[in-house]
Coordinates of C-alpha atoms in Angstrom, one line a residue:
M6 CA -3.8 36.0 33.3
T7 CA -2.6 36.6 29.7
N8 CA -4.5 35.5 26.7
K9 CA -2.7 33.8 24.0
V10 CA -3.0 35.2 20.7
V11 CA -2.8 32.6 17.9
P12 CA -1.1 34.0 14.7
A13 CA -3.3 34.3 11.6
E14 CA -0.8 31.8 9.8
K15 CA -1.2 29.2 12.4
S16 CA -4.8 29.3 12.6
H17 CA -5.1 29.0 8.9
S18 CA -2.8 26.1 8.9
R19 CA -4.9 24.3 11.7
I20 CA -8.1 24.8 9.5
V21 CA -6.4 23.5 6.3
K22 CA -5.2 20.5 8.2
A23 CA -8.7 19.8 9.9
L24 CA -10.3 20.2 6.3
S25 CA -7.9 17.7 4.9
G26 CA -8.4 15.1 7.6
L27 CA -12.0 15.3 7.2
G28 CA -12.0 15.5 3.4
P29 CA -12.0 11.7 2.5
L30 CA -14.9 11.3 4.9
L31 CA -16.9 14.2 3.6
G32 CA -15.9 13.0 -0.1
L33 CA -17.6 9.5 0.8
I34 CA -20.6 11.0 2.0
F35 CA -21.0 13.5 -1.0
V36 CA -20.6 10.7 -3.6
F37 CA -23.1 8.4 -1.5
V38 CA -25.8 11.0 -1.2
L39 CA -25.3 12.1 -4.8
F40 CA -25.7 8.6 -6.2
G41 CA -28.6 7.7 -3.7
V42 CA -30.4 10.8 -5.1
L43 CA -29.8 9.9 -8.6
S44 CA -30.7 6.3 -8.2
P45 CA -32.7 5.9 -4.8
S46 CA -34.6 2.6 -5.4
A47 CA -31.5 0.6 -6.8
F48 CA -28.4 2.3 -5.1
A49 CA -29.5 2.8 -1.7
S50 CA -30.9 -0.7 -1.3
F51 CA -29.3 -2.9 1.2
Y52 CA -28.1 -5.6 -0.9
N53 CA -26.3 -2.9 -3.1
I54 CA -24.7 -1.2 0.0
K55 CA -23.4 -5.0 0.8
T56 CA -22.1 -5.3 -2.7
I57 CA -20.2 -2.0 -2.8
L58 CA -18.5 -3.1 0.7
T59 CA -17.5 -6.3 -0.9
Q60 CA -16.3 -4.8 -4.1
S61 CA -13.9 -2.7 -2.1
V62 CA -12.2 -5.5 -0.2
I63 CA -9.4 -6.1 -2.5
V64 CA -8.5 -2.7 -3.1
G65 CA -9.1 -1.8 0.6
I66 CA -6.9 -4.5 2.1
A67 CA -3.9 -4.0 -0.4
A68 CA -4.2 -0.2 0.2
L69 CA -3.6 -0.7 3.9
G70 CA -0.3 -2.4 3.0
M71 CA 0.4 0.6 0.4
T72 CA -0.4 3.1 3.2
F73 CA 2.8 2.1 5.2
V74 CA 4.8 2.3 2.1
I75 CA 3.5 5.7 1.0
I76 CA 3.9 7.3 4.5
S77 CA 7.3 6.2 4.3
E78 CA 8.0 8.1 1.1
G79 CA 7.9 5.0 -1.1
I80 CA 6.0 3.4 -3.8
D81 CA 5.0 0.0 -4.8
L82 CA 4.1 -0.6 -8.6
S83 CA 4.2 -4.7 -8.1
V84 CA 1.3 -5.1 -6.0
G85 CA -1.0 -5.9 -8.8
S86 CA 1.3 -8.7 -10.2
M87 CA 1.6 -10.0 -6.7
I88 CA -2.1 -10.4 -6.3
A89 CA -2.0 -12.5 -9.7
L90 CA 0.9 -14.5 -8.2
G91 CA -0.8 -15.1 -5.0
T92 CA -4.0 -16.4 -6.7
V93 CA -1.9 -19.0 -9.0
V94 CA -0.1 -20.1 -5.8
I95 CA -3.2 -20.8 -4.0
A96 CA -4.7 -22.7 -6.7
M97 CA -1.6 -24.8 -7.3
I98 CA -1.5 -25.8 -3.7
L99 CA -5.1 -26.7 -3.6
N100 CA -4.7 -29.1 -6.5
L101 CA -2.0 -31.0 -4.5
G102 CA -4.6 -33.4 -3.0
E103 CA -8.0 -33.6 -1.1
P104 CA -9.0 -30.1 -0.1
T105 CA -8.5 -31.0 3.7
T106 CA -8.5 -28.3 6.4
A107 CA -4.7 -28.5 6.6
L108 CA -4.3 -28.1 2.7
I109 CA -6.9 -25.1 2.7
V110 CA -4.7 -23.4 5.3
L111 CA -1.5 -24.5 3.6
A112 CA -2.8 -22.7 0.3
A113 CA -3.9 -19.7 2.0
L114 CA -0.7 -19.1 3.7
G115 CA 1.2 -20.1 0.6
G116 CA -0.4 -17.2 -1.4
I117 CA 0.3 -14.8 1.4
L118 CA 3.8 -16.0 1.9
A119 CA 4.7 -15.7 -2.0
C120 CA 3.6 -12.1 -1.8
G121 CA 5.5 -11.4 1.4
I122 CA 8.6 -12.7 -0.2
M123 CA 8.2 -10.4 -3.0
G124 CA 7.6 -7.5 -0.7
W125 CA 10.7 -8.6 1.2
L126 CA 12.8 -8.4 -2.1
N127 CA 11.4 -5.0 -2.9
G128 CA 12.5 -3.8 0.5
F129 CA 15.9 -5.5 0.2
L130 CA 16.8 -4.0 -3.0
I131 CA 15.6 -0.5 -2.1
A132 CA 17.3 -0.5 1.1
Q133 CA 20.4 -2.2 0.5
F134 CA 21.3 -0.9 -2.9
K135 CA 19.6 2.7 -2.7
I136 CA 17.7 2.3 -5.6
V137 CA 14.7 4.5 -6.3
P138 CA 11.5 2.6 -5.2
F139 CA 9.6 3.5 -8.5
I140 CA 12.4 1.7 -10.5
V141 CA 12.6 -1.4 -8.3
T142 CA 9.0 -2.2 -8.0
L143 CA 8.7 -1.5 -11.8
G144 CA 11.1 -4.4 -12.3
T145 CA 9.4 -6.5 -9.5
M146 CA 6.0 -6.0 -11.1
Q147 CA 7.3 -7.7 -14.3
I148 CA 9.1 -10.5 -12.3
A149 CA 6.1 -11.3 -10.3
R150 CA 3.9 -11.5 -13.4
G151 CA 6.4 -13.5 -15.4
I152 CA 6.6 -16.1 -12.4
A153 CA 2.9 -16.2 -12.2
K154 CA 2.6 -16.9 -15.9
W155 CA 5.4 -19.4 -15.8
I156 CA 4.1 -21.7 -13.1
A157 CA 0.7 -21.5 -14.3
R158 CA 1.8 -22.1 -18.0
E159 CA 0.1 -19.1 -19.0
Q160 CA -3.3 -20.3 -18.3
T161 CA -5.9 -20.1 -15.5
I162 CA -5.7 -22.9 -13.0
S163 CA -9.0 -24.3 -11.6
A164 CA -9.1 -25.5 -8.2
P165 CA -11.5 -27.5 -6.2
I166 CA -14.5 -25.8 -4.4
T167 CA -13.4 -25.1 -0.8
P168 CA -14.6 -22.6 2.0
L169 CA -12.2 -20.1 0.5
N170 CA -14.6 -19.6 -2.2
D171 CA -17.2 -18.2 0.4
L172 CA -14.9 -15.1 1.5
M173 CA -16.4 -12.8 -1.0
L174 CA -20.0 -13.9 -1.1
V175 CA -22.3 -10.8 -0.8
D176 CA -25.0 -13.0 0.9
P177 CA -22.6 -15.0 3.2
T178 CA -23.0 -18.4 4.9
P179 CA -23.9 -18.5 7.8
A180 CA -26.5 -15.7 7.2
W181 CA -25.8 -14.0 10.7
L182 CA -22.6 -12.8 9.3
V183 CA -24.7 -10.4 7.2
F184 CA -21.7 -9.0 5.4
A185 CA -19.2 -11.1 3.3
P186 CA -16.4 -12.7 5.5
G187 CA -13.8 -10.6 3.5
I188 CA -15.3 -7.5 4.9
W189 CA -14.7 -8.5 8.5
I190 CA -11.3 -9.6 7.6
G191 CA -10.6 -6.1 6.2
L192 CA -12.1 -4.5 9.3
L193 CA -9.8 -6.7 11.5
L194 CA -6.8 -5.7 9.4
L195 CA -7.9 -1.9 9.4
G196 CA -7.7 -2.3 13.4
V197 CA -4.3 -3.8 13.3
S198 CA -3.1 -1.2 10.8
I199 CA -4.3 1.6 13.0
L200 CA -2.6 0.0 16.0
L201 CA 0.7 -0.5 14.3
L202 CA 0.8 3.2 13.0
V203 CA -0.5 5.1 16.0
R204 CA 0.6 2.7 19.1
T205 CA 3.9 1.2 18.3
V206 CA 7.5 2.4 17.8
F207 CA 7.4 0.9 14.3
G208 CA 4.7 3.1 13.3
R209 CA 6.5 6.4 14.6
H210 CA 9.5 5.2 12.7
V211 CA 7.5 4.9 9.4
Y212 CA 6.3 8.5 10.0
A213 CA 9.6 9.6 10.9
I214 CA 11.3 8.0 7.7
G215 CA 8.8 9.4 5.3
S216 CA 9.0 13.2 7.1
N217 CA 12.8 13.2 6.8
E218 CA 14.7 10.0 6.4
Q219 CA 18.2 11.5 7.0
T220 CA 16.9 13.2 10.5
A221 CA 15.4 9.7 11.4
R222 CA 18.7 8.1 10.8
L223 CA 20.6 10.6 12.9
C224 CA 17.9 9.9 15.8
G225 CA 18.7 6.2 15.8
V226 CA 16.1 4.7 13.6
K227 CA 17.5 1.7 11.7
V228 CA 16.2 3.1 8.2
N229 CA 17.4 0.1 5.9
K230 CA 15.7 -2.5 8.5
R231 CA 12.3 -0.6 8.8
K232 CA 12.2 -0.2 5.0
I233 CA 12.5 -4.1 4.6
Q234 CA 9.9 -4.4 7.1
I235 CA 7.7 -1.9 5.6
Y236 CA 7.6 -3.5 2.2
T237 CA 7.4 -7.1 3.8
L238 CA 4.3 -5.8 5.6
C239 CA 2.8 -4.5 2.3
G240 CA 3.5 -7.6 0.6
I241 CA 1.7 -9.8 3.4
L242 CA -1.2 -7.6 3.1
T243 CA -1.1 -7.7 -0.6
G244 CA -1.2 -11.7 -0.2
I245 CA -4.3 -11.4 2.0
A246 CA -5.8 -9.3 -0.9
A247 CA -4.7 -12.0 -3.4
L248 CA -6.7 -14.3 -1.3
M249 CA -9.7 -12.3 -1.6
Q250 CA -9.0 -12.0 -5.3
Y251 CA -9.0 -15.8 -5.4
A252 CA -12.2 -16.1 -3.8
N253 CA -13.7 -13.7 -6.2
L254 CA -12.4 -15.5 -9.3
T255 CA -12.5 -19.0 -7.8
V256 CA -9.4 -19.8 -9.9
G257 CA -5.8 -19.0 -10.0
D258 CA -5.3 -16.2 -12.9
P259 CA -1.9 -15.0 -14.1
T260 CA -3.3 -12.3 -15.8
A261 CA -5.6 -11.0 -13.0
A262 CA -5.4 -7.6 -11.4
V263 CA -3.6 -6.0 -14.3
G264 CA -3.5 -2.2 -13.4
L265 CA -5.0 -2.7 -10.0
E266 CA -1.8 -1.4 -8.6
L267 CA -3.0 2.3 -9.8
D268 CA -6.3 1.6 -8.1
I269 CA -4.6 0.8 -4.9
I270 CA -2.1 3.7 -4.9
A271 CA -5.2 6.0 -5.8
A272 CA -7.2 4.8 -2.8
V273 CA -4.4 5.9 -0.6
V274 CA -3.7 9.2 -2.2
I275 CA -7.6 10.0 -2.3
G276 CA -7.6 8.8 1.6
G277 CA -5.2 11.8 2.4
A278 CA -1.8 10.2 2.0
S279 CA 1.0 12.5 0.9
L280 CA 3.2 11.2 -1.9
S281 CA 5.7 13.2 -0.5
G282 CA 5.7 11.2 2.7
G283 CA 5.0 11.7 6.4
E284 CA 1.4 11.7 6.2
G285 CA -1.5 9.3 5.8
S286 CA -3.8 6.9 7.9
A287 CA -5.2 3.5 7.5
T288 CA -8.7 4.8 7.8
G289 CA -8.2 7.5 5.4
S290 CA -7.1 4.7 2.8
L291 CA -9.8 2.4 3.5
I292 CA -12.2 5.3 2.9
G293 CA -10.4 6.2 -0.5
A294 CA -11.3 2.4 -1.3
L295 CA -14.7 3.1 -0.7
I296 CA -15.1 6.2 -2.6
M297 CA -13.6 4.3 -5.8
A298 CA -16.2 1.4 -5.2
V299 CA -19.0 3.8 -4.8
L300 CA -18.0 5.9 -8.0
R301 CA -17.6 2.7 -10.0
N302 CA -21.1 0.9 -8.6
G303 CA -23.1 4.3 -9.1
C304 CA -21.6 5.0 -12.5
N305 CA -22.6 1.4 -13.5
M306 CA -26.2 1.9 -12.3
L307 CA -26.6 5.1 -14.1
G308 CA -25.0 3.6 -17.5
V309 CA -22.0 5.9 -17.3
P310 CA -19.2 4.5 -19.9
N311 CA -16.1 3.1 -18.4
Y312 CA -14.1 5.8 -20.0
V313 CA -16.0 8.6 -18.3
Q314 CA -15.7 6.7 -14.9
E315 CA -11.8 6.7 -15.5
I316 CA -11.9 10.5 -16.3
I317 CA -13.7 11.2 -12.9
I318 CA -11.5 8.9 -10.7
G319 CA -8.3 10.4 -12.4
S320 CA -9.7 13.9 -11.9
I321 CA -10.3 13.1 -8.0
I322 CA -6.7 11.8 -7.9
V323 CA -5.4 15.0 -9.3
G324 CA -7.4 17.1 -7.0
A325 CA -6.3 14.9 -4.0
V326 CA -2.6 15.6 -4.9
L327 CA -3.4 19.4 -5.7
V328 CA -4.9 19.7 -2.0
D329 CA -1.9 17.9 -0.5
Q330 CA 0.3 20.5 -2.2
L331 CA -1.4 23.4 -1.0
K332 CA -1.6 22.0 2.3
H333 CA 2.1 21.8 2.3
R334 CA 2.6 25.3 0.9
V335 CA 0.5 26.7 3.9
K336 CA 2.8 24.9 6.3
K337 CA 5.8 26.6 4.8

């Protein structure tokens, strides 16, 4: 028998890859323990943990959709505006009549569909006209926000009280749910996203396009079709995040979620996805959203000013990108 000798470079590469995979989870544990030590009585309480999880739902669900986009070496700056549009559509449909079960379901589906259509438009423009995703989604960000303000007449839209309002309750009804219904929905979507990325041809194609689009095309992947599907899926998941935002606000607000697209992208990057494409995971993105929620919650409890929070989160994003760059250098 011969012993295989692993070259030092390969061994080093494996170590870096393993550490980068564990990085988001270790980061979450670190910030949680840090704030638990600094503010043990308030931060570590069960109610506050439920609050943190609930606060991460909107960004977390939208980050699942953004994961597919970033893995495919794309970007979507329009998701914040989509969320605002979704809340407005939901409120408008709820105001069409008595809040029956059918109308409530129609309102939820209407908000998701509106975001799905915007996602499809992004994918179509990017795939068919070969326009850089940054430029396309920068434009549709304005379009979606403008449509939301137009149909809402530039004001918030009140809507009747429905079960949709209960999706983001920290203390849910019924009490046996323990956590807000939105958290359970987020976990379900996490499972679906993992299956799509890991167990389906679609998921393999997403990684292939992000790793090398030209090679994927030569291997028979219908790149244009997949890109449209990727951005549409991102839109649908963003629509579900819009439903959670509506539950949080209980009104349709065309000015909601301004700048939230940056938090969503940051969650995916902090979660280990590469802006160069070809790398990332749904679990990592959700952990990234949790890290940001823990940081904001802990800083608020300690009385840390908002501008300091922004500096901290910005530094973490830059650090995550630097780690990604170092990882790629090691591979080379």
